[in-house]
Structure formats: structure tokens, C-alpha cells
Amino acid sequence: MSALDKERSGDNQPAGVALAGDYWRPEGRPDPLSEKWRIGIGAPLSRVDGAEKVTGSARFAGEFTFEGMVYAALVYSAIANGRILAIDRREAESMDGVVLVMTHENAPRLNTPPVFLRSPNGAAGDDHPIMQTDRVHWNGQPVALVLAETQEQADAAAESIRVDYAAEPAMTDFELAKTHARQPDNVLGGPAEITVGDADAAFEAAAHQIDATYTTPRHNHNAIEPHALTLAWTTGDGDESGREGETLRIHDASQCVDLAVASLAEVFGIETSQIHITSPFVGGGFGGKALWQHQILAAAAAKLADRPVRLALSREGVYRVVGGRACTEQRVALGADEQGRLQALIHSGIAAMTQHNNLPEPFFQATKCLYAADHIRLSIDVADMHMLANTFMRAPGESVGTFALESALDELADQLGMDPLELRRRNEPERDPTSGLAFSSRHLLEAARSGAERFGWSERSATPGRRREGEWQIGMGCATATYPYIRMPGAAARITLTPDGATVGIAAHEMGMGTATVQTQVAAARLGLPVEKIAFHYGDSHLAGSVLAGGSQQTAAIGGAVIAAQRALVAELLALVGQDSPLSGLSPDEIECRDEGLGALGNGSRFETYAQILTRAGQSELSVQADAAGSEELANWSMHSFGTIFCEAGVNSVTGEVRIRRLLGSFDCGRILNAKTATSQFRGGMIMGLGLALMEETLFDPRSGRVMNPSLADYHVPVQMDVPEIEVMWTDIPDPHTPMGAHGIGEIGITGVGAAVANAVYNACGKRVRDLPITLDKLL
Ligand code: MOS
């Protein structure tokens, strides 16, 4: 018996699940699926695609082939700003197997792609023209692309290409760029400065003050699957869609298939119906897998050479072409009274950015909602640099912002001689301190309390440096984790019902986090079908809706769309039943889905299976599509995931080395939909947080703007031996105002970890490190 079956066979298992109510409005009824005990939601169902992945039959984007396919290699610029004077391609063109050398001199005319967060169709990282002129905008910009019969031939030919440049002055030094910082137009669509009261005056008047500067470095994306795609231009019947005319067929690794189609259509001046992207398996996205130059260049080269193309970025290529997290310098100033109540909370600072994108690293996001303070001032300025545009990277803003804020809270607790959890408890707000909205569901204190108990927080010594084992000084630290609940517009779902089960199709994504599994579970519960009878289709731009796998919002977005589609399906089914059906005369709101059919709420005898309804109506299938309702919940409440991270760290008193001994995350993220995949999500985020705390740092040469460590040999991420025992727990309290009662869990795991580690290091040895990563040189 599977865990899911066990769950389903529970005593208190009711007959079925009613249609979801108007949960997103005040006074609305919560989604019945938020009740865990009813239908197996929360059960640790193993991954539905697990066998395909471990046997290698799951094909990733760089593993597809087309007849006549050639391989691409890129040449990257060696200057950060200036012009290309000449490109010597003669040797490359004479080499074995070379099919094409493409530069700005022969690339097809391409429109500039729409930029993410600037245009509704935007998936691109920046607004630079792509291989259209002799201009160079960052060190690492692609300046040539080679196609050859094999990857080795393409790589060798790319190596042989010589480029002469006329370099111009470039802003590649953050210290210098900071002196020209400016306030950006917006931060994620909101203001770049937020004030409540007069924080500066309140800070000056406060009995206790902490005023410190925290710095965080650049980070690069290092998904286990580097960016790759395989594509072909075909005509008419070459595409399975059967569309007439030229079509572009792409196997990509994407977290936004529909936005990528919309952007590529603009770049190539064609209809969106002429582009088909599939992306069924993605080896990690984390914000880095939208649209960058490599996809556009591959498609342009394929057109020019009239050959299908595979382009797989090398690890170095990912660093040159795909943006990462920007560096930040943050000031946190806290003013508190004798009881530790915050009077003033200031979180301001500067992040590196370019003039060609629209993502000021939003480090104040978490600070907006975490603590009650009468006077708050939050602001972000940006320092423009000649660099690859920065982008989203797991919990952009919160991951580095909580490092600063939660380190400062620890410093204040230390000054007050107060337990850091108690300090946080005293500043727990009743309403969102900056928006004034009520919280939809906030059980942070419960998460902190239960986590502290499990971790053994009471064993912590308030005085640093008290616990020692040989050379090792040992300490404990904690920090708050948080990430907003979001549900973006545009989601839609199609449900196709047959006598044998249902197919649910939605343009969503599985990047390894368990979407396919969890959504199969949700759809099964919602429709009253066993999981074996649900086929969840996703990762295909031909499917309904527009669902971004980002912002930790995909689960809620899909959930909202499936709710709408289920309502439509039930209405259509009721329209099919005849006078002699036991369901005759019932309205959708009197119906529940149970036992592979529809039944009257609270009446076991009025029931028909889906198969009976379809068969009697003479239909082999019924297909409906519906758009998710608007995300009104976001206007009514302040909605966030919360958690507390606990860390036990050892600091070697001889070498300065830090080893994490234990890590625990206690989360409050609404209803957890699958205990197994959720644990992995949280744990993965926390491991990434360890990288942020102790290792990850992109070394950016301030003289040249060159990323100097574009490889996993030089850019360190945690490996097996760096990862301690990690415990994960959660409150599992559903939010009545979201689909399934769920909040996002994709990004919160990385938040708070940087500060929890820094605070544990301080508790171990008495050294406060305010500059990430916490490497041994900073502790000696
Ligand atoms: Mo996430 S950084 O929104 O993929």
C-alpha cells in the first residue's frame, strides 16, 4: 500500500471534495483541498518522473537530435565596453567540419528582445541588440558563433577566431560605480524608497542602536544542467503541429516557455504560432533559465546555415552569457528601547546593475513585512556598471537582504543581552508594518518555537566562545526566513476527461522541484480520481495559459487554474446528464468530485461516474479550458511564507575554517502538498544558503570587468562533505486565502541561512563577519 493509499484510507476520509469556494476574497470559503485529512494532499508521494530520471530515459534539451543537426560554439568578447574593429575568421572557416561562422557582419537582422519586467512579453535579460552591431557592452558578450559537424570541431574553430577591439572606458569597479549611484524607477514594480514615520530621527533618539554595513558578492547560476537547446526551422508538415509555413521548433531548458515564445516571435518578427518550445525536464532553473543570447543566436545561426542546431553552453559560457545575482552593500540601522522594541528600522543600500535591465537586487523585500517598528525607512539605489545584466537568482533580494537584516537583529540582541528569538518575538507585528494589510496567515512564532525545541536552542550559551571541542569553537545561531506569496495573472488549464481518467494540461514547468508529482496529486484529489488516472502535461508552449516557474508562485498559479477548469468541467458534465440521471437538477455548487465521478454534496446515493455520464451522452471525451481567477487575495492581505533557520557551526581556532554541524529549518508555508518533495525543496534551498554563507563568490576583475572564476573548480558550491545533517519541519497550517491553502516553498529555503550561519559563527568565536562569504581569512 503506498503512502498515498494509506492516507486516503484514513478513517475520517469523507466521500469527496466540493468545488473550491471564493477563497481569495475576504469572508470567502477556503479551498476544500486545504483540508489535509480529506484526500491525500500532503502525502509523501514519490516522484512520478523519478524512474525516467534515474534510468536516463528522461531527455533533456541538449539530448534531442534533428536530422542534419550541427553543433554551436560561442566566442566571447574580451573587453567590457567598446567596438569590434575586425574579426579574423579565415582560419576557422577553413577548418574541418565548419559550416558557418556568424558575427555581426553576417548575422540575420534581429529585433531587440523585450526585457523581463519591462514588457509583458519580456523574457530577455537585457535590451542589447544581439550580434547586430560592432558594439561590445560587457566582457563576455558573444561576438561570434561557429557551427560545425561536431562539438569538438566547433570548439576548435571558435578558439581560432581572433578579434581586434577598440576599447573605451568602462565602469567595472563597484567602489567607483557606487559614487554615481542613482535611485531606480522601481523595484519589482514598487517604489525604490519606502518610509513610515521618521526613521532617522527615531534612530537618533533610541536607547539602543545598531548601525552596520553588510556586503554580499556577485553570485553566478550553477544549475546542474548548463543551459542548452536543440532547435530546427521547419516548413509546414515538418512540425507535428501541422501548421503551414515556417516554424521554429525548440527543445529548451526553460522556466517560462510561453514568455520565451512571445519574446522570440518579436525578435524574429514572426507569429507566436510559428514557434513551439517544449521543456519537459529542466536540470534546475533558480531564476537563470529564461531567455539569454544563446537561444536567439542558435536560432539565427540555424536560419542562416539552414541546418538544425544544438547549442549547449559550457560552464564558462553560463558565466559569460547568463546573468547572476548582483553584489550589494547594505546598511541596517536598528533603534530599540530598553525592552528591545524597535523604534526605528532602516535598511538601505546600493546594488550593482546595468542601464539595460530592470532588476535592482531587491534586498529590502523581507524587511517590508518582518518586524513591527513605528518608523521604517527602506531604500535601494543602483550603481550602473558595464557588466552582464544581473538577473533573478533564488530569492533575489530576500537571500542577501535577510543576511543583513537578521545579522543586525542578532547584533541588537547581543547588545541588549536578550535571547535573539525573544527579541524577534517582541517585535512580531500584528499587521504588515509597511502596507498596513492584515496577514493572511502568519505563524512565524509557532515555527520558531517548535524549531527551537527540536533544535535544542536552550542549550545555546548567550556568551560567545563558551563551547569548545579541541580546536573547534562551537556556536548556535538563528535567523528568520521569509519569501512572499505570489500568484501571477495569465494561468489557464485544460482538463480532458475520458472514461479512463483525466489529462490536465498547463504551460507550467518541472525544473526538478516536483511540480509534475505534486500537481498530479492535486488534480487527482480535486477530480476524485486515483493518481494513476491523472496525466499531467506541462513544459510545452502549445498548452494553455502562461505560468512562470519563478517567484515561488507556480504551485499556486496552477492551483488557481485547475480550480477554474474543474468548475468548468463540472458545469459541462451537469449539462450532459439527462433527466434520468441521479444528478439531474443539481447545480455545480451542490456537487462534489468523488470516486471517479460526481456526487451530490452530503448525499451518498446521488452519484454517477464520469464514465457513465460520458457514455450515456455518447461522448468519448470532454475537454474544457478555463482561466484562473484574478489574484485578488494579494490586494486584501499581506501574504508570505515564513520560517526560522537554526544553525550550529564549528569554527576552527587554528585555521579559521567553518564547518556547519547541524542545520534546521522550521517553516510556516501554509499547507504542504507533498512531504517528500517539499522536504527536498527546503533542504535544497538551505544547501544553497550554505553556499551563499560560506563559499559562493563571483570574482569580478574591477580592471577589466572579466569574471575570473567561471568554473566549479574556482567558484565553490557546497558538496556532499560540506553539507551537515539538515532537519526540515513545518507548521502545516493552511492559509484560507490561497489555492490548496498553500504558500510557495521554492525560494524561502535559501533565505535566513546566511545570517543563521553568521550568527552561529559569532556565537562560536565572537567574530562578527558582515561580508559574505564567511571564508577563513575573515576569521583569523
Ligand atoms: Mo526564481 S529566482 O523566481 O526562479
PDB file of C-alpha atoms and ligand atoms in Angstrom, residues 116 221 255 285-289 325 391-396 483 486 488 511 548-553 746-747, ligand 1:
ATOM      1  CA  PHE A 116      11.698  40.778 -18.419  1.00  0.00           C
ATOM      2  CA  HIS A 221      23.993  30.438 -11.606  1.00  0.00           C
ATOM      3  CA  GLN A 255      11.190  28.219 -16.741  1.00  0.00           C
ATOM      4  CA  GLY A 285      16.404  26.877 -13.060  1.00  0.00           C
ATOM      5  CA  PHE A 286      16.679  29.083  -9.956  1.00  0.00           C
ATOM      6  CA  GLY A 287      15.827  32.198 -11.996  1.00  0.00           C
ATOM      7  CA  GLY A 288      18.537  31.730 -14.611  1.00  0.00           C
ATOM      8  CA  LYS A 289      16.617  29.873 -17.306  1.00  0.00           C
ATOM      9  CA  ARG A 325      22.972  37.898  -8.609  1.00  0.00           C
ATOM     10  CA  THR A 391      19.079  38.566 -13.045  1.00  0.00           C
ATOM     11  CA  PHE A 392      16.915  36.591 -10.685  1.00  0.00           C
ATOM     12  CA  MET A 393      18.659  34.031  -8.560  1.00  0.00           C
ATOM     13  CA  ARG A 394      16.755  32.061  -5.958  1.00  0.00           C
ATOM     14  CA  ALA A 395      15.076  34.532  -3.586  1.00  0.00           C
ATOM     15  CA  PRO A 396      16.534  37.581  -5.278  1.00  0.00           C
ATOM     16  CA  TYR A 483       9.514  34.925   0.950  1.00  0.00           C
ATOM     17  CA  ILE A 486       2.618  35.488  -5.257  1.00  0.00           C
ATOM     18  CA  MET A 488       0.726  35.893 -11.268  1.00  0.00           C
ATOM     19  CA  MET A 511      12.724  22.077 -13.025  1.00  0.00           C
ATOM     20  CA  LEU A 548       6.096  31.243 -14.862  1.00  0.00           C
ATOM     21  CA  ALA A 549       8.127  28.850 -12.777  1.00  0.00           C
ATOM     22  CA  GLY A 550       9.513  31.663 -10.691  1.00  0.00           C
ATOM     23  CA  GLY A 551       8.732  33.778  -7.699  1.00  0.00           C
ATOM     24  CA  SER A 552       7.797  30.583  -5.865  1.00  0.00           C
ATOM     25  CA  GLN A 553       4.369  31.045  -7.393  1.00  0.00           C
ATOM     26  CA  GLY A 746      10.772  27.205  -3.755  1.00  0.00           C
ATOM     27  CA  GLU A 747      12.825  30.122  -2.537  1.00  0.00           C
TER      28      GLU A 747
HETATM   29 MO1  MOS B   1      13.128  32.273  -9.068  1.00  0.00          MO
HETATM   30  S1  MOS B   1      14.782  33.445  -8.705  1.00  0.00           S
HETATM   31  O1  MOS B   1      11.923  33.442  -9.255  1.00  0.00           O
HETATM   32  O2  MOS B   1      13.364  31.248 -10.399  1.00  0.00           O
END
